[in-house]
Amino acid sequence: MLALPRLLLPPSLLCTISNPHPLSLLTTTTTTTTRRIIALSQSRQHAAAIPSESAVRDFWQWLSDEGVANSSSSPPPVKPEFVPEGLGLVAQRDITKNEVVVEVPKKLWINPDTVAASDIGRVCGGLKPWVAISLFLLREKALGSASSWRPYLDILPLATDSPIFWSEEELSEIQGTQLLSTIMGVKEFVQSEFIKVEDDVILPNKDLFSSPITFNDFLWAFGILRSRAFPRLRGENLALIPLADLINHSSSITSEDSFWEIKGKGFFSRELIFSLRTPIYVKAGDQVYIQYDLAKSNAELALDYGFIESRQDREVYTLTLEITESDPFYGDKLDIAETNGLGETAYFDVILGSPLPPSMLPYLRLVALGGTDAFLLESIFRNSVWGHLELPVSRANEETICRVVRDACKSALSAYHTTIEERSTSDLGYLTLCSHAAFASIIQDEKLMEEGKLDSRLQIAVAVRAGEKKVLKQIDDLFRERELELDGLEYYQERRLKDLGLVGEQGEIIFWESK
């Protein structure tokens, strides 16, 4: 049986393509008008995401006092200034490619060692690094002027454009998307961690946590860590690097060469510093940028940082395929999958404009394998079966995978937040006219983006849902075209007969007459 289970939900009995997590926190209809979207975009004011000028001056003075921004001999290469993204690092002079622009000593990092050395260190032992650092940030923030970290904490935004900070009305604009499924799962995870740490650490130690800490506070800390930690400084090595973490992302930088390192400095290189370089030449007065991650999808960029890009290869839809335990050939299929680097559940990222992942079709054929084709599961074929699965097995098998994938695409497309104009088409029979409705839906979303009347959050929402629909339509189109080619495909039996010399190049059966 072919099953494409919902992410974060039990698998279905037949087929869905990562159907989105239900937005249980919302009570919303599936219709909206362009006018309402624009009105929401123009009326809503985000929480103050940009610090005051005085806070930025105090932060710079703090760095100077700590020796990070010492400009006694020459102007520092960069300085924090207000930029379109909020705060960024602006060149104070011309900077050559690969020149070091920021060096931050370990004493100014916020990492598990910082927490361990603080007043709450004794109650944070054994906590996950991000949980411990979150508690540290929230306690230091509550201390106000009594905290030595106040100049840094005061420049941190109260929110980003990541969907984890969106209102229910804003989240309704990504109804039906995989991004919404991910966001709901992330928030459930953070909430479960908060409940545990509240019971085990916060409430039993009111002498250390005199100010109440709410789930929203904890979610803020999680979002800050998610958006500001450098790659490779996550997990057990999680760290915030003040000043360096102000550097913004540019899609024009396409190099993934390492732009930072941790190195020794001082006597016998005992002092660790975080050293940040610019990957390109920068003119005085221009902002210094880096590339955050070329491999992230738009959904991942939105989740982590609160922005997206218009690049086609950022549009990704994840297909989740599963060998169900109810399958009579479950054990054999699982053994074959594991032998070829896959498992009971397999995830395939389909990228807009790119071919299907190489192992997706073989895995689909394996999951759908049954009936007269089940002989391929016998042990005699175990070492060669994957090679057979890389090509069509039988018309019935190929027809099955086309049908279930197309049905799943239609089902997924029907769950998206649609406009009144689109729903009028749906009333005629959405699943039947899915391809036409999806195309109309994509055009509607692109029109909204082109009009330029959306704020940053709604721009993300509309672009993400349009991108997912484009990929789903691409998948549906691919398997629709394959359905039309079924009669012309060459299947296992024909290939086998050719190998035995029993079928000619034109498919004719070869007979031998006895002499």
PDB file of N, CA and C in Angstrom, residues 425-480:
ATOM      1  N   THR A 425     -14.237  28.698  -8.805  1.00  0.00           N
ATOM      2  CA  THR A 425     -13.800  27.576  -9.636  1.00  0.00           C
ATOM      3  C   THR A 425     -13.943  26.266  -8.866  1.00  0.00           C
ATOM      4  N   SER A 426     -13.624  26.332  -7.563  1.00  0.00           N
ATOM      5  CA  SER A 426     -13.684  25.130  -6.753  1.00  0.00           C
ATOM      6  C   SER A 426     -15.102  24.577  -6.710  1.00  0.00           C
ATOM      7  N   ASP A 427     -16.090  25.442  -6.701  1.00  0.00           N
ATOM      8  CA  ASP A 427     -17.467  25.002  -6.635  1.00  0.00           C
ATOM      9  C   ASP A 427     -17.848  24.130  -7.828  1.00  0.00           C
ATOM     10  N   LEU A 428     -17.109  24.214  -8.910  1.00  0.00           N
ATOM     11  CA  LEU A 428     -17.394  23.402 -10.086  1.00  0.00           C
ATOM     12  C   LEU A 428     -16.814  21.998  -9.962  1.00  0.00           C
ATOM     13  N   GLY A 429     -16.056  21.797  -8.892  1.00  0.00           N
ATOM     14  CA  GLY A 429     -15.427  20.481  -8.707  1.00  0.00           C
ATOM     15  C   GLY A 429     -13.931  20.653  -8.632  1.00  0.00           C
ATOM     16  N   TYR A 430     -13.434  20.987  -7.451  1.00  0.00           N
ATOM     17  CA  TYR A 430     -12.029  21.389  -7.332  1.00  0.00           C
ATOM     18  C   TYR A 430     -11.062  20.290  -7.735  1.00  0.00           C
ATOM     19  N   LEU A 431     -11.312  19.090  -7.261  1.00  0.00           N
ATOM     20  CA  LEU A 431     -10.349  18.023  -7.544  1.00  0.00           C
ATOM     21  C   LEU A 431     -10.268  17.724  -9.030  1.00  0.00           C
ATOM     22  N   THR A 432     -11.361  17.839  -9.732  1.00  0.00           N
ATOM     23  CA  THR A 432     -11.357  17.585 -11.163  1.00  0.00           C
ATOM     24  C   THR A 432     -10.621  18.686 -11.909  1.00  0.00           C
ATOM     25  N   LEU A 433     -10.840  19.925 -11.485  1.00  0.00           N
ATOM     26  CA  LEU A 433     -10.239  21.059 -12.178  1.00  0.00           C
ATOM     27  C   LEU A 433      -9.030  21.597 -11.430  1.00  0.00           C
ATOM     28  N   CYS A 434      -8.389  20.711 -10.641  1.00  0.00           N
ATOM     29  CA  CYS A 434      -7.327  21.170  -9.746  1.00  0.00           C
ATOM     30  C   CYS A 434      -6.220  21.912 -10.466  1.00  0.00           C
ATOM     31  N   SER A 435      -5.777  21.394 -11.594  1.00  0.00           N
ATOM     32  CA  SER A 435      -4.668  22.021 -12.304  1.00  0.00           C
ATOM     33  C   SER A 435      -5.010  23.439 -12.709  1.00  0.00           C
ATOM     34  N   HIS A 436      -6.224  23.653 -13.218  1.00  0.00           N
ATOM     35  CA  HIS A 436      -6.646  24.993 -13.626  1.00  0.00           C
ATOM     36  C   HIS A 436      -6.794  25.910 -12.418  1.00  0.00           C
ATOM     37  N   ALA A 437      -7.376  25.391 -11.345  1.00  0.00           N
ATOM     38  CA  ALA A 437      -7.567  26.193 -10.142  1.00  0.00           C
ATOM     39  C   ALA A 437      -6.230  26.566  -9.513  1.00  0.00           C
ATOM     40  N   ALA A 438      -5.287  25.617  -9.517  1.00  0.00           N
ATOM     41  CA  ALA A 438      -3.964  25.895  -8.951  1.00  0.00           C
ATOM     42  C   ALA A 438      -3.272  26.992  -9.734  1.00  0.00           C
ATOM     43  N   PHE A 439      -3.395  26.919 -11.066  1.00  0.00           N
ATOM     44  CA  PHE A 439      -2.780  27.945 -11.901  1.00  0.00           C
ATOM     45  C   PHE A 439      -3.395  29.316 -11.602  1.00  0.00           C
ATOM     46  N   ALA A 440      -4.719  29.364 -11.494  1.00  0.00           N
ATOM     47  CA  ALA A 440      -5.390  30.628 -11.185  1.00  0.00           C
ATOM     48  C   ALA A 440      -4.976  31.145  -9.817  1.00  0.00           C
ATOM     49  N   SER A 441      -4.821  30.217  -8.868  1.00  0.00           N
ATOM     50  CA  SER A 441      -4.420  30.593  -7.512  1.00  0.00           C
ATOM     51  C   SER A 441      -3.015  31.188  -7.495  1.00  0.00           C
ATOM     52  N   ILE A 442      -2.112  30.580  -8.254  1.00  0.00           N
ATOM     53  CA  ILE A 442      -0.736  31.082  -8.335  1.00  0.00           C
ATOM     54  C   ILE A 442      -0.717  32.470  -8.959  1.00  0.00           C
ATOM     55  N   ILE A 443      -1.476  32.663 -10.030  1.00  0.00           N
ATOM     56  CA  ILE A 443      -1.547  33.973 -10.683  1.00  0.00           C
ATOM     57  C   ILE A 443      -2.064  35.023  -9.717  1.00  0.00           C
ATOM     58  N   GLN A 444      -3.076  34.665  -8.933  1.00  0.00           N
ATOM     59  CA  GLN A 444      -3.647  35.600  -7.964  1.00  0.00           C
ATOM     60  C   GLN A 444      -2.600  36.009  -6.931  1.00  0.00           C
ATOM     61  N   ASP A 445      -1.845  35.029  -6.416  1.00  0.00           N
ATOM     62  CA  ASP A 445      -0.808  35.340  -5.428  1.00  0.00           C
ATOM     63  C   ASP A 445       0.286  36.210  -6.031  1.00  0.00           C
ATOM     64  N   GLU A 446       0.708  35.899  -7.252  1.00  0.00           N
ATOM     65  CA  GLU A 446       1.755  36.692  -7.891  1.00  0.00           C
ATOM     66  C   GLU A 446       1.288  38.123  -8.149  1.00  0.00           C
ATOM     67  N   LYS A 447       0.011  38.282  -8.452  1.00  0.00           N
ATOM     68  CA  LYS A 447      -0.541  39.618  -8.660  1.00  0.00           C
ATOM     69  C   LYS A 447      -0.468  40.432  -7.372  1.00  0.00           C
ATOM     70  N   LEU A 448      -0.779  39.789  -6.243  1.00  0.00           N
ATOM     71  CA  LEU A 448      -0.697  40.469  -4.951  1.00  0.00           C
ATOM     72  C   LEU A 448       0.727  40.940  -4.674  1.00  0.00           C
ATOM     73  N   MET A 449       1.710  40.097  -4.987  1.00  0.00           N
ATOM     74  CA  MET A 449       3.103  40.465  -4.728  1.00  0.00           C
ATOM     75  C   MET A 449       3.558  41.580  -5.653  1.00  0.00           C
ATOM     76  N   GLU A 450       3.130  41.532  -6.904  1.00  0.00           N
ATOM     77  CA  GLU A 450       3.542  42.553  -7.872  1.00  0.00           C
ATOM     78  C   GLU A 450       2.976  43.924  -7.533  1.00  0.00           C
ATOM     79  N   GLU A 451       1.796  43.949  -6.907  1.00  0.00           N
ATOM     80  CA  GLU A 451       1.191  45.233  -6.567  1.00  0.00           C
ATOM     81  C   GLU A 451       1.983  45.981  -5.498  1.00  0.00           C
ATOM     82  N   GLY A 452       2.811  45.257  -4.750  1.00  0.00           N
ATOM     83  CA  GLY A 452       3.701  45.896  -3.790  1.00  0.00           C
ATOM     84  C   GLY A 452       3.006  46.532  -2.604  1.00  0.00           C
ATOM     85  N   LYS A 453       1.803  46.090  -2.264  1.00  0.00           N
ATOM     86  CA  LYS A 453       1.067  46.682  -1.155  1.00  0.00           C
ATOM     87  C   LYS A 453       1.110  45.827   0.107  1.00  0.00           C
ATOM     88  N   LEU A 454       1.912  44.770   0.092  1.00  0.00           N
ATOM     89  CA  LEU A 454       1.997  43.871   1.230  1.00  0.00           C
ATOM     90  C   LEU A 454       3.170  44.228   2.112  1.00  0.00           C
ATOM     91  N   ASP A 455       2.994  44.120   3.416  1.00  0.00           N
ATOM     92  CA  ASP A 455       4.133  44.324   4.303  1.00  0.00           C
ATOM     93  C   ASP A 455       4.985  43.059   4.294  1.00  0.00           C
ATOM     94  N   SER A 456       6.071  43.084   5.048  1.00  0.00           N
ATOM     95  CA  SER A 456       7.052  42.002   4.947  1.00  0.00           C
ATOM     96  C   SER A 456       6.470  40.645   5.321  1.00  0.00           C
ATOM     97  N   ARG A 457       5.619  40.599   6.333  1.00  0.00           N
ATOM     98  CA  ARG A 457       5.081  39.306   6.759  1.00  0.00           C
ATOM     99  C   ARG A 457       4.112  38.738   5.731  1.00  0.00           C
ATOM    100  N   LEU A 458       3.241  39.557   5.219  1.00  0.00           N
ATOM    101  CA  LEU A 458       2.294  39.064   4.231  1.00  0.00           C
ATOM    102  C   LEU A 458       2.972  38.778   2.899  1.00  0.00           C
ATOM    103  N   GLN A 459       4.058  39.483   2.618  1.00  0.00           N
ATOM    104  CA  GLN A 459       4.849  39.163   1.426  1.00  0.00           C
ATOM    105  C   GLN A 459       5.406  37.748   1.556  1.00  0.00           C
ATOM    106  N   ILE A 460       5.882  37.407   2.753  1.00  0.00           N
ATOM    107  CA  ILE A 460       6.376  36.052   3.004  1.00  0.00           C
ATOM    108  C   ILE A 460       5.247  35.042   2.840  1.00  0.00           C
ATOM    109  N   ALA A 461       4.090  35.335   3.444  1.00  0.00           N
ATOM    110  CA  ALA A 461       2.964  34.397   3.411  1.00  0.00           C
ATOM    111  C   ALA A 461       2.524  34.103   1.987  1.00  0.00           C
ATOM    112  N   VAL A 462       2.325  35.150   1.208  1.00  0.00           N
ATOM    113  CA  VAL A 462       1.833  34.971  -0.155  1.00  0.00           C
ATOM    114  C   VAL A 462       2.877  34.258  -1.016  1.00  0.00           C
ATOM    115  N   ALA A 463       4.146  34.642  -0.850  1.00  0.00           N
ATOM    116  CA  ALA A 463       5.204  34.029  -1.653  1.00  0.00           C
ATOM    117  C   ALA A 463       5.387  32.553  -1.309  1.00  0.00           C
ATOM    118  N   VAL A 464       5.329  32.221  -0.029  1.00  0.00           N
ATOM    119  CA  VAL A 464       5.521  30.824   0.377  1.00  0.00           C
ATOM    120  C   VAL A 464       4.389  29.952  -0.145  1.00  0.00           C
ATOM    121  N   ARG A 465       3.161  30.411   0.015  1.00  0.00           N
ATOM    122  CA  ARG A 465       2.060  29.569  -0.446  1.00  0.00           C
ATOM    123  C   ARG A 465       2.058  29.452  -1.977  1.00  0.00           C
ATOM    124  N   ALA A 466       2.435  30.538  -2.667  1.00  0.00           N
ATOM    125  CA  ALA A 466       2.526  30.472  -4.126  1.00  0.00           C
ATOM    126  C   ALA A 466       3.623  29.496  -4.542  1.00  0.00           C
ATOM    127  N   GLY A 467       4.761  29.552  -3.847  1.00  0.00           N
ATOM    128  CA  GLY A 467       5.867  28.659  -4.167  1.00  0.00           C
ATOM    129  C   GLY A 467       5.502  27.199  -3.978  1.00  0.00           C
ATOM    130  N   GLU A 468       4.840  26.892  -2.854  1.00  0.00           N
ATOM    131  CA  GLU A 468       4.445  25.506  -2.610  1.00  0.00           C
ATOM    132  C   GLU A 468       3.468  25.024  -3.678  1.00  0.00           C
ATOM    133  N   LYS A 469       2.526  25.895  -4.041  1.00  0.00           N
ATOM    134  CA  LYS A 469       1.549  25.502  -5.060  1.00  0.00           C
ATOM    135  C   LYS A 469       2.225  25.271  -6.416  1.00  0.00           C
ATOM    136  N   LYS A 470       3.240  26.072  -6.720  1.00  0.00           N
ATOM    137  CA  LYS A 470       3.971  25.878  -7.976  1.00  0.00           C
ATOM    138  C   LYS A 470       4.647  24.505  -8.001  1.00  0.00           C
ATOM    139  N   VAL A 471       5.266  24.136  -6.882  1.00  0.00           N
ATOM    140  CA  VAL A 471       5.948  22.844  -6.843  1.00  0.00           C
ATOM    141  C   VAL A 471       4.939  21.707  -6.922  1.00  0.00           C
ATOM    142  N   LEU A 472       3.816  21.834  -6.210  1.00  0.00           N
ATOM    143  CA  LEU A 472       2.783  20.800  -6.270  1.00  0.00           C
ATOM    144  C   LEU A 472       2.234  20.656  -7.695  1.00  0.00           C
ATOM    145  N   LYS A 473       2.015  21.787  -8.352  1.00  0.00           N
ATOM    146  CA  LYS A 473       1.529  21.736  -9.729  1.00  0.00           C
ATOM    147  C   LYS A 473       2.579  21.097 -10.639  1.00  0.00           C
ATOM    148  N   GLN A 474       3.868  21.377 -10.372  1.00  0.00           N
ATOM    149  CA  GLN A 474       4.938  20.761 -11.153  1.00  0.00           C
ATOM    150  C   GLN A 474       4.928  19.247 -10.970  1.00  0.00           C
ATOM    151  N   ILE A 475       4.755  18.784  -9.720  1.00  0.00           N
ATOM    152  CA  ILE A 475       4.709  17.349  -9.458  1.00  0.00           C
ATOM    153  C   ILE A 475       3.516  16.723 -10.173  1.00  0.00           C
ATOM    154  N   ASP A 476       2.349  17.375 -10.047  1.00  0.00           N
ATOM    155  CA  ASP A 476       1.143  16.862 -10.696  1.00  0.00           C
ATOM    156  C   ASP A 476       1.322  16.792 -12.210  1.00  0.00           C
ATOM    157  N   ASP A 477       1.924  17.827 -12.780  1.00  0.00           N
ATOM    158  CA  ASP A 477       2.152  17.851 -14.230  1.00  0.00           C
ATOM    159  C   ASP A 477       3.082  16.715 -14.665  1.00  0.00           C
ATOM    160  N   LEU A 478       4.129  16.489 -13.873  1.00  0.00           N
ATOM    161  CA  LEU A 478       5.082  15.427 -14.212  1.00  0.00           C
ATOM    162  C   LEU A 478       4.401  14.063 -14.250  1.00  0.00           C
ATOM    163  N   PHE A 479       3.562  13.797 -13.253  1.00  0.00           N
ATOM    164  CA  PHE A 479       2.917  12.484 -13.201  1.00  0.00           C
ATOM    165  C   PHE A 479       1.729  12.410 -14.158  1.00  0.00           C
ATOM    166  N   ARG A 480       1.136  13.546 -14.506  1.00  0.00           N
ATOM    167  CA  ARG A 480       0.100  13.544 -15.544  1.00  0.00           C
ATOM    168  C   ARG A 480       0.722  13.172 -16.892  1.00  0.00           C
TER     169      ARG A 480
END
